Amino acid sequence: MAKKITLPRVAKGKNLIYLDDNSVDNILAMVMTLTQEISVLTDRLDTIENLMAKKGQINIDDINSFEPDNELQEKRSERRKILLKRVLLPIEKALDSK
Amino acid sequence: MNKQKHSMQPIPSHDEAVRQDFVTDFRAFLTDEIYPKITPYYQSKIEPDFIKEHGRKPEDKKEVQNVMLQDSAYQSWSFLQRISQQMMFTSVIDTVERTLDELIKKTKKYSELGSLELDQTIQIPRYLTAYDIHQQPGGYHTENTENDISAGVVYDISLPIYSGDAMGDENDLLAQATINFIKNNIKTVPKKILDMGCYIGNSTLPFAKAFPESEVYGIDVAAPGLRYAHARANALDASVHFSQQNAESMSFESNTFDIVTSCLFLHETSHAAIPKIINECARVLKPGGWMIHMDVYPFQRNVVEPLYDFLKDWEVINNNEDFSGALREMDLQGIFEEAGFSEETIEFTSAEASSETNKGYTGDFYLKLPVYVAQKMA
Ligand SMILES: C[S@@+](CC[C@H](N)C(=O)[O-])C[C@H]1O[C@@H](n2cnc3c(N)ncnc32)[C@H](O)[C@@H]1O
């Protein structure tokens, strides 16, 4: 059994406020993490679909050891970009306003 | 695409890998889609509003900063850029935490080439402990377990995400540019080379490979990086002597090295440390030896466009790079001369990576790299 070691996940530094206050910043950070998790789920589903198209029957190891080729990587990148564009639309719009 | 670039790197699980991929794409999105909007936005909205109020344009970066930090559109981009760095680290730390025990065991196997000397009595300078530089949780030096290498591994596998895969498989693009500079301009075949602030050896190993006849040394204050550096060098078949030392006061004898170099190091020290480090460079160099530091910022103090000047400082405030702004204001020329470098050899110029090492990347940031060069008096 590997030893369980816990690593720090928060960096030490000044507390900066970007938007109205820390809670607004926190909500935007949480939205981006949720967006990331949607992307993870979508990629997992994409892995399953790709394996199913090839094999018919698959198990959890097939999924976990799946490595997308370059073409699939690019397709996924494109799809993530569309996801980001949707989520960040209000921010893009604000920067486009004159 | 295989994420593992050498055998001391951990292999991310399926979900960890795609979580890291998201961060790469998020950062690319910010760079390609959002950041280019800032200058036009400033010119069409922020600056005209400022002119309406003051009857003139903002004069310097301070005035630009005062208005930009009040602007929610700019601040939204800035915040997203900041948290993309945090997300990079958390997504990488998952992998390192899960595999750490195995990786530490593996370091024993990868220890034959070169050497590793740690010094448990070393004091980590305050400028490295006061806050975590570029937001890496725990910084460079924190030890979370016995024989810890975690901070080094985190640094190694986050760099490709940070740079959008622009640094090369061995994260060696910057050092390759320094080596090109030495080969083209200095033309000595060095017998002994020292890399200061070497951390995991990204900037050290390329010297061992480019100058196979020379002895290459790397020093750093942070043990987790050095342990990993030694194992990583072995995994990549390079022989380097790593030791834990403070660059402000090293144990090497005087007149030892033909070349003393550093990469992304000076801007992460302090006002008080810089003259000491430069004095040490002069001391350990042989007469006629060369010092060459590569850093992120061009060292020139001529006046630039206030908006550009303000944006250039983004990392200083938002990515915990507190000293990097102040370094640009220092009189390095004077400090170099004072330390014993000959005036006519001091140069603040740039080095270029060649097209074989840059993998087709053409962004200025990676291709024209600032170097500060000087020769010790013969
Ligand atoms: C950004 S890292 C650069 C690592 C490496 N040269 C590279 O190119 O990837 C800066 C390193 O400088 C080290 N450092 C900072 N101050 C130091 C000092 N006074 N003596 C030795 N190392 C120092 C830090 O521990 C850190 O590893």
Coordinates of C-alpha atoms and ligand atoms in Angstrom, one line a residue:
Chain A
M1 CA 0.0 0.0 0.0
A2 CA 1.3 3.4 -0.9
K3 CA 1.6 5.9 2.0
K4 CA -1.0 8.6 2.0
I5 CA 0.6 12.1 1.9
T6 CA -1.3 15.3 1.8
L7 CA 0.0 18.2 -0.2
P8 CA -0.9 21.9 0.2
R9 CA -3.4 23.3 -2.3
V10 CA -3.5 27.0 -1.4
A11 CA -0.7 29.4 -2.1
K12 CA 0.5 31.9 0.5
G13 CA 0.2 35.5 -0.6
K14 CA -1.7 38.8 -0.4
N15 CA -5.5 38.5 -0.4
L16 CA -6.4 40.5 -3.5
I17 CA -9.9 41.6 -4.5
Y18 CA -10.8 41.8 -8.2
L19 CA -14.5 42.2 -8.5
D20 CA -16.9 43.7 -6.0
D21 CA -15.6 41.7 -3.0
N22 CA -14.1 38.3 -2.1
S23 CA -17.4 36.5 -2.4
V24 CA -17.9 37.6 -6.0
D25 CA -14.4 36.4 -6.8
N26 CA -15.0 33.2 -5.0
I27 CA -18.2 32.6 -7.1
L28 CA -16.3 33.2 -10.3
A29 CA -13.6 30.8 -9.2
M30 CA -16.2 28.2 -8.3
V31 CA -17.9 28.6 -11.7
M32 CA -14.6 28.0 -13.5
T33 CA -13.9 24.9 -11.4
L34 CA -17.4 23.6 -12.2
T35 CA -16.8 24.3 -15.9
Q36 CA -13.6 22.3 -15.6
E37 CA -15.5 19.4 -14.1
I38 CA -18.1 19.6 -16.9
S39 CA -15.2 19.3 -19.3
V40 CA -13.8 16.3 -17.4
L41 CA -17.2 14.6 -17.5
T42 CA -17.6 15.3 -21.2
D43 CA -14.2 13.9 -22.0
R44 CA -15.0 10.8 -20.0
L45 CA -18.2 10.3 -21.9
D46 CA -16.3 11.0 -25.1
T47 CA -13.8 8.2 -24.1
I48 CA -16.6 5.8 -23.5
E49 CA -18.3 6.6 -26.9
N50 CA -15.0 6.1 -28.7
L51 CA -14.4 2.8 -27.0
M52 CA -17.9 1.7 -27.6
A53 CA -17.7 2.5 -31.3
K54 CA -14.6 0.2 -31.5
K55 CA -15.4 -2.6 -29.1
G56 CA -19.1 -3.0 -28.2
Q57 CA -18.2 -4.2 -24.7
I58 CA -15.9 -2.3 -22.4
N59 CA -14.8 -2.2 -18.7
I60 CA -13.5 0.4 -16.4
D61 CA -9.9 -0.3 -17.1
D62 CA -10.5 0.3 -20.8
I63 CA -11.7 3.8 -19.9
N64 CA -9.0 4.6 -17.4
S65 CA -6.2 3.5 -19.7
F66 CA -7.6 5.2 -22.8
E67 CA -5.3 7.7 -24.5
P68 CA -6.8 10.0 -27.2
D69 CA -4.8 10.3 -30.4
N70 CA -3.8 13.7 -31.7
E71 CA -6.9 14.0 -33.8
L72 CA -9.2 13.3 -30.9
Q73 CA -7.2 15.7 -28.7
E74 CA -7.8 18.5 -31.2
K75 CA -11.5 17.7 -31.4
R76 CA -11.7 17.9 -27.6
S77 CA -9.7 21.1 -27.5
E78 CA -12.2 22.7 -30.0
R79 CA -15.1 21.5 -27.9
R80 CA -13.6 22.9 -24.7
K81 CA -13.1 26.2 -26.5
I82 CA -16.8 26.3 -27.3
L83 CA -17.7 25.5 -23.7
L84 CA -15.4 28.3 -22.5
K85 CA -16.9 30.7 -25.0
R86 CA -20.4 30.0 -23.7
V87 CA -19.5 30.3 -20.1
L88 CA -17.3 33.4 -20.5
L89 CA -19.7 35.2 -22.9
P90 CA -20.6 38.0 -20.4
I91 CA -17.0 38.8 -19.9
E92 CA -16.1 38.8 -23.6
K93 CA -19.2 41.0 -24.1
A94 CA -18.0 43.5 -21.5
L95 CA -14.6 43.9 -23.1
D96 CA -16.3 44.4 -26.5
S97 CA -18.5 47.2 -25.3
K98 CA -17.5 50.7 -26.3
Chain B
M1 CA -0.4 12.3 -26.6
N2 CA 1.7 10.8 -23.9
K3 CA 2.0 13.1 -20.9
Q4 CA 5.0 11.4 -19.4
K5 CA 8.2 12.9 -20.8
H6 CA 10.7 10.9 -18.7
S7 CA 10.4 8.1 -16.3
M8 CA 10.6 10.2 -13.1
Q9 CA 7.3 11.9 -14.1
P10 CA 4.0 10.5 -12.8
I11 CA 1.4 9.3 -15.2
P12 CA -1.9 11.1 -14.6
S13 CA -5.2 9.1 -14.5
H14 CA -7.8 9.5 -17.2
D15 CA -9.7 12.2 -15.4
E16 CA -6.6 14.0 -14.1
A17 CA -5.2 14.2 -17.6
V18 CA -8.3 15.7 -19.1
R19 CA -8.6 18.1 -16.1
Q20 CA -5.1 19.3 -16.9
D21 CA -6.0 19.5 -20.6
F22 CA -8.9 21.8 -19.6
V23 CA -6.4 24.2 -17.9
T24 CA -4.2 24.2 -21.0
D25 CA -7.2 25.2 -23.1
F26 CA -8.5 27.7 -20.6
R27 CA -5.1 29.5 -20.6
A28 CA -5.0 29.4 -24.4
F29 CA -8.5 30.8 -24.5
L30 CA -7.5 33.7 -22.2
T31 CA -4.4 34.4 -24.2
D32 CA -6.0 34.1 -27.7
E33 CA -9.5 35.3 -27.2
I34 CA -9.7 37.6 -24.2
Y35 CA -6.3 39.2 -23.7
P36 CA -6.3 40.8 -27.3
K37 CA -9.4 42.6 -26.4
I38 CA -7.8 44.6 -23.6
T39 CA -5.9 47.1 -25.6
P40 CA -8.8 48.1 -28.0
Y41 CA -11.1 48.2 -24.9
Y42 CA -8.7 50.5 -23.2
Q43 CA -8.3 52.8 -26.2
S44 CA -12.0 53.0 -26.9
K45 CA -13.4 53.3 -23.4
I46 CA -10.9 53.7 -20.5
E47 CA -8.6 56.3 -22.1
P48 CA -11.4 58.5 -23.5
D49 CA -13.1 58.5 -20.1
F50 CA -9.8 59.5 -18.4
I51 CA -9.3 62.3 -21.0
K52 CA -12.8 63.6 -20.3
E53 CA -12.1 63.8 -16.7
H54 CA -8.5 65.1 -16.7
G55 CA -8.1 66.7 -20.1
R56 CA -5.1 64.5 -20.9
K57 CA -4.0 60.9 -21.4
P58 CA -2.7 58.8 -18.4
E59 CA 1.0 59.6 -18.0
D60 CA 2.4 56.4 -16.6
K61 CA 1.6 52.9 -15.5
K62 CA 0.5 54.1 -12.0
E63 CA -2.3 56.2 -13.6
V64 CA -3.3 53.4 -15.9
Q65 CA -3.4 51.0 -12.9
N66 CA -5.7 53.4 -10.9
V67 CA -8.4 53.3 -13.6
M68 CA -7.9 49.7 -14.6
L69 CA -8.3 48.2 -11.2
Q70 CA -11.6 50.0 -10.9
D71 CA -12.9 48.5 -14.2
S72 CA -14.8 45.2 -13.8
A73 CA -14.2 44.1 -17.4
Y74 CA -10.5 44.3 -17.0
Q75 CA -10.6 42.9 -13.5
S76 CA -12.6 39.9 -14.8
W77 CA -9.9 39.0 -17.2
S78 CA -7.2 39.6 -14.6
F79 CA -9.0 37.4 -12.1
L80 CA -9.5 34.6 -14.6
Q81 CA -5.8 34.7 -15.5
R82 CA -4.9 34.5 -11.9
I83 CA -7.1 31.5 -11.1
S84 CA -6.0 29.7 -14.2
Q85 CA -2.7 29.5 -12.5
Q86 CA -4.3 28.2 -9.3
M87 CA -6.3 25.6 -11.3
M88 CA -3.1 24.5 -13.1
F89 CA -1.5 23.7 -9.7
T90 CA -4.5 22.0 -8.1
S91 CA -5.0 19.8 -11.2
V92 CA -1.4 18.8 -11.2
I93 CA -1.1 18.3 -7.4
D94 CA -3.8 15.6 -7.6
T95 CA -1.5 13.5 -9.7
V96 CA 1.6 14.2 -7.7
E97 CA -0.1 13.5 -4.4
R98 CA -1.5 10.2 -5.6
T99 CA 1.8 9.0 -7.0
L100 CA 4.3 10.6 -4.6
D101 CA 5.1 7.6 -2.4
E102 CA 6.1 5.5 -5.5
L103 CA 8.0 8.4 -7.0
I104 CA 10.1 8.9 -3.9
K105 CA 11.0 5.2 -3.9
K106 CA 12.0 5.5 -7.5
T107 CA 14.5 8.2 -6.8
K108 CA 16.8 5.6 -5.2
K109 CA 17.1 3.8 -8.5
Y110 CA 17.8 7.0 -10.4
S111 CA 20.9 8.2 -8.5
E112 CA 24.0 6.8 -10.2
L113 CA 25.0 9.7 -12.5
G114 CA 26.3 12.9 -11.0
S115 CA 25.8 13.7 -7.3
L116 CA 23.5 15.3 -4.7
E117 CA 24.6 17.1 -1.6
L118 CA 21.9 18.4 0.8
D119 CA 22.5 20.8 3.7
Q120 CA 19.9 20.5 6.4
T121 CA 21.2 23.6 8.2
I122 CA 20.5 25.9 5.3
Q123 CA 18.2 28.9 5.9
I124 CA 15.6 29.5 3.3
P125 CA 15.7 33.3 2.4
R126 CA 12.7 35.3 3.5
Y127 CA 11.9 36.3 -0.1
L128 CA 11.1 32.6 -0.8
T129 CA 9.0 32.0 2.4
A130 CA 7.0 35.2 2.8
Y131 CA 4.7 34.3 0.0
D132 CA 4.4 31.5 -2.6
I133 CA 6.1 32.7 -5.8
H134 CA 3.8 32.4 -8.9
Q135 CA 1.2 30.9 -6.6
Q136 CA 2.7 27.4 -6.3
P137 CA 1.1 26.1 -3.0
G138 CA 3.9 25.6 -0.5
G139 CA 6.5 27.4 -2.8
Y140 CA 9.7 25.7 -3.8
H141 CA 11.0 24.6 -0.5
T142 CA 8.2 23.1 1.6
E143 CA 8.7 19.5 2.7
N144 CA 5.6 17.5 3.2
T145 CA 7.1 14.1 3.9
E146 CA 10.5 12.5 4.3
N147 CA 12.8 12.8 1.2
D148 CA 10.1 14.9 -0.4
I149 CA 10.3 15.7 -4.1
S150 CA 6.7 16.9 -4.6
A151 CA 7.3 20.6 -5.2
G152 CA 9.9 19.7 -7.9
V153 CA 7.5 17.3 -9.6
V154 CA 4.7 19.8 -9.5
Y155 CA 7.0 22.4 -11.1
D156 CA 8.1 20.0 -13.8
I157 CA 4.6 18.9 -15.0
S158 CA 3.0 22.2 -14.6
L159 CA 5.4 24.0 -17.0
P160 CA 4.0 22.5 -20.2
I161 CA 0.6 23.7 -19.1
Y162 CA 1.9 27.1 -18.1
S163 CA 3.7 27.6 -21.4
G164 CA 1.1 25.9 -23.7
D165 CA 3.7 23.2 -24.5
A166 CA 6.2 25.8 -25.8
M167 CA 9.2 24.8 -23.7
G168 CA 10.2 21.5 -25.3
D169 CA 9.9 18.0 -23.9
E170 CA 12.7 18.6 -21.4
N171 CA 11.6 22.2 -20.6
D172 CA 14.9 23.3 -22.0
L173 CA 14.0 26.0 -24.5
L174 CA 15.3 28.9 -22.4
A175 CA 18.6 27.2 -21.6
Q176 CA 19.0 26.3 -25.3
A177 CA 18.9 30.0 -26.1
T178 CA 21.6 30.7 -23.5
I179 CA 23.7 27.9 -25.0
N180 CA 23.3 29.4 -28.5
F181 CA 24.3 32.7 -27.1
I182 CA 27.5 31.2 -25.6
K183 CA 28.4 29.3 -28.7
N184 CA 27.9 32.3 -31.0
N185 CA 29.3 35.1 -28.8
I186 CA 31.6 33.8 -26.2
K187 CA 33.2 30.9 -28.0
T188 CA 35.0 29.3 -25.1
V189 CA 34.7 25.6 -24.4
P190 CA 34.0 25.8 -20.7
K191 CA 35.5 23.2 -18.4
K192 CA 33.3 24.0 -15.4
I193 CA 29.8 25.5 -15.5
L194 CA 27.6 26.6 -12.6
D195 CA 23.8 27.1 -12.8
M196 CA 22.5 29.1 -9.9
G197 CA 18.9 28.6 -8.8
C198 CA 18.8 25.4 -10.9
Y199 CA 15.8 23.9 -9.1
I200 CA 14.8 20.7 -11.0
G201 CA 17.6 21.2 -13.5
N202 CA 15.6 22.4 -16.5
S203 CA 18.3 25.0 -17.2
T204 CA 21.2 22.8 -16.0
L205 CA 20.9 19.5 -18.0
P206 CA 21.1 21.2 -21.4
F207 CA 24.6 22.4 -20.5
A208 CA 25.7 18.9 -19.6
K209 CA 24.4 17.7 -22.9
A210 CA 25.7 20.6 -25.0
F211 CA 29.2 20.5 -23.4
P212 CA 29.8 16.8 -22.7
E213 CA 33.5 17.5 -21.8
S214 CA 32.6 19.9 -19.0
E215 CA 31.7 19.4 -15.4
V216 CA 28.3 20.9 -14.7
Y217 CA 27.1 22.1 -11.2
G218 CA 23.7 23.2 -10.1
I219 CA 22.9 24.9 -6.8
D220 CA 19.6 25.9 -5.2
V221 CA 18.3 26.4 -1.7
A222 CA 15.2 24.2 -2.1
A223 CA 15.8 20.5 -1.2
P224 CA 12.6 19.1 -2.8
G225 CA 13.7 20.5 -6.2
L226 CA 17.3 19.2 -5.9
R227 CA 16.3 15.7 -4.9
Y228 CA 14.0 15.6 -7.9
A229 CA 16.6 17.3 -10.1
H230 CA 19.1 14.5 -9.4
A231 CA 16.6 11.7 -10.1
R232 CA 15.4 13.5 -13.2
A233 CA 18.9 14.0 -14.5
N234 CA 19.4 10.3 -14.2
A235 CA 16.2 9.5 -15.9
L236 CA 17.4 11.7 -18.7
D237 CA 20.9 10.3 -18.7
A238 CA 22.7 13.4 -17.7
S239 CA 25.5 13.9 -15.2
V240 CA 25.2 17.0 -13.0
H241 CA 26.5 17.8 -9.5
F242 CA 23.6 19.3 -7.5
S243 CA 24.1 20.9 -4.1
Q244 CA 21.9 22.8 -1.7
Q245 CA 23.5 26.2 -1.3
N246 CA 22.5 29.8 -1.1
A247 CA 23.7 31.8 -4.1
E248 CA 24.4 34.7 -1.8
S249 CA 27.2 32.8 -0.2
M250 CA 28.4 29.6 -1.7
S251 CA 31.0 27.1 -0.6
F252 CA 32.8 26.8 -4.0
E253 CA 36.4 28.0 -4.0
S254 CA 37.2 31.2 -5.7
N255 CA 38.3 31.1 -9.4
T256 CA 36.6 27.8 -10.1
F257 CA 34.2 28.2 -13.1
D258 CA 34.5 29.3 -16.7
I259 CA 30.8 30.1 -16.9
V260 CA 28.3 31.0 -14.2
T261 CA 24.7 31.1 -15.5
S262 CA 21.2 31.3 -14.2
C263 CA 17.7 31.1 -15.7
L264 CA 14.6 32.8 -14.3
F265 CA 16.4 33.3 -11.1
L266 CA 17.4 36.9 -10.4
H267 CA 13.8 38.3 -10.5
E268 CA 12.8 35.9 -7.7
T269 CA 15.4 37.2 -5.2
S270 CA 15.6 40.6 -3.5
H271 CA 17.1 44.0 -3.5
A272 CA 19.6 43.0 -0.8
A273 CA 20.4 39.7 -2.4
I274 CA 21.3 40.9 -5.9
P275 CA 24.6 42.6 -5.1
K276 CA 25.6 39.6 -2.9
I277 CA 24.8 37.1 -5.7
I278 CA 26.6 39.1 -8.3
N279 CA 29.7 39.4 -6.0
E280 CA 29.6 35.6 -5.6
C281 CA 29.4 35.2 -9.4
A282 CA 32.6 37.3 -9.7
R283 CA 34.3 35.4 -6.9
V284 CA 33.7 31.9 -8.2
L285 CA 34.5 32.7 -11.8
K286 CA 38.0 32.3 -13.1
P287 CA 39.6 35.5 -14.3
G288 CA 38.2 36.1 -17.8
G289 CA 35.2 33.8 -17.1
W290 CA 31.7 34.8 -18.2
M291 CA 28.5 35.4 -16.3
I292 CA 25.2 35.1 -18.2
H293 CA 21.8 35.4 -16.5
M294 CA 18.6 34.8 -18.5
D295 CA 15.5 36.4 -17.1
V296 CA 12.0 37.3 -18.1
Y297 CA 12.2 41.0 -18.5
P298 CA 14.3 43.0 -20.9
F299 CA 16.5 45.2 -18.9
Q300 CA 15.9 48.7 -20.3
R301 CA 14.4 51.7 -18.6
N302 CA 13.4 53.7 -21.6
V303 CA 9.9 55.1 -21.6
V304 CA 7.2 52.9 -23.0
E305 CA 3.5 53.2 -23.6
P306 CA 1.8 53.5 -20.2
L307 CA -0.7 50.7 -20.9
Y308 CA 2.0 48.4 -22.1
D309 CA 4.1 49.2 -19.1
F310 CA 1.2 48.5 -16.8
L311 CA 0.3 45.1 -18.5
K312 CA 3.9 44.0 -18.4
D313 CA 3.8 44.2 -14.6
W314 CA 0.8 41.9 -14.4
E315 CA 2.7 39.0 -12.9
V316 CA 4.3 41.2 -10.3
I317 CA 1.0 41.9 -8.6
N318 CA -1.3 39.1 -9.7
N319 CA 1.0 36.1 -9.8
N320 CA 3.1 36.7 -6.6
E321 CA 6.2 37.8 -8.4
D322 CA 6.8 40.8 -6.1
F323 CA 10.4 41.5 -6.8
S324 CA 10.4 41.2 -10.6
G325 CA 9.1 44.8 -11.0
A326 CA 11.7 46.2 -8.6
L327 CA 14.6 44.4 -10.3
R328 CA 14.0 46.4 -13.5
E329 CA 14.5 49.6 -11.5
M330 CA 17.9 48.5 -10.1
D331 CA 21.3 49.7 -11.4
L332 CA 22.6 46.3 -12.5
Q333 CA 25.3 47.9 -14.7
G334 CA 26.7 49.6 -11.6
I335 CA 26.4 46.4 -9.5
F336 CA 28.2 44.4 -12.1
E337 CA 31.1 46.9 -12.4
E338 CA 31.4 47.1 -8.6
A339 CA 31.7 43.3 -8.4
G340 CA 34.6 43.2 -10.8
F341 CA 33.2 42.7 -14.2
S342 CA 34.8 44.7 -16.9
E343 CA 32.7 47.6 -18.0
E344 CA 33.0 47.2 -21.8
T345 CA 31.8 43.6 -21.7
I346 CA 28.6 44.2 -19.8
E347 CA 25.6 43.8 -22.0
F348 CA 21.8 43.7 -21.6
T349 CA 20.7 42.0 -24.7
S350 CA 18.7 39.0 -25.8
A351 CA 19.3 35.4 -26.8
E352 CA 17.4 33.3 -29.2
A353 CA 16.3 29.7 -29.2
S354 CA 16.8 28.1 -32.6
S355 CA 13.9 26.6 -34.6
E356 CA 14.8 23.0 -33.7
T357 CA 14.2 23.7 -30.0
N358 CA 11.2 26.0 -30.2
K359 CA 8.9 23.5 -31.9
G360 CA 7.5 26.0 -34.3
Y361 CA 6.4 28.4 -31.6
T362 CA 6.9 32.0 -32.7
G363 CA 5.8 34.1 -29.8
D364 CA 8.3 36.8 -28.9
F365 CA 8.3 35.9 -25.3
Y366 CA 10.0 32.6 -26.0
L367 CA 12.2 33.6 -28.9
K368 CA 13.9 36.8 -27.8
L369 CA 15.0 36.1 -24.3
P370 CA 16.6 38.8 -22.2
V371 CA 20.2 38.0 -21.0
Y372 CA 22.5 40.0 -18.8
V373 CA 26.1 39.2 -19.7
A374 CA 29.5 40.2 -18.3
Q375 CA 33.1 39.0 -18.3
K376 CA 35.2 38.9 -15.1
M377 CA 38.4 41.0 -15.5
A378 CA 41.3 38.9 -16.6
Ligands
LIG1 C1 11.9 30.1 -11.2 S1 13.0 29.0 -10.4 C2 14.1 28.7 -11.8 C3 14.5 27.2 -11.9 C4 15.3 26.8 -13.1 N1 16.5 27.6 -13.3 C5 14.5 26.9 -14.4 O1 14.9 27.5 -15.3 O2 13.4 26.2 -14.5 C6 14.0 30.0 -9.3 C7 14.8 29.1 -8.3 O3 15.7 30.0 -7.6 C8 15.9 29.4 -6.3 N2 16.5 30.5 -5.5 C9 16.0 31.7 -5.1 N3 16.8 32.3 -4.4 C10 17.9 31.6 -4.2 C11 19.2 31.7 -3.5 N4 19.5 32.8 -2.9 N5 20.1 30.7 -3.6 C12 19.8 29.6 -4.3 N6 18.7 29.4 -5.0 C13 17.7 30.4 -4.9 C14 14.5 29.0 -6.0 O4 14.6 28.0 -4.9 C15 14.0 28.4 -7.3 O5 14.2 27.1 -7.4

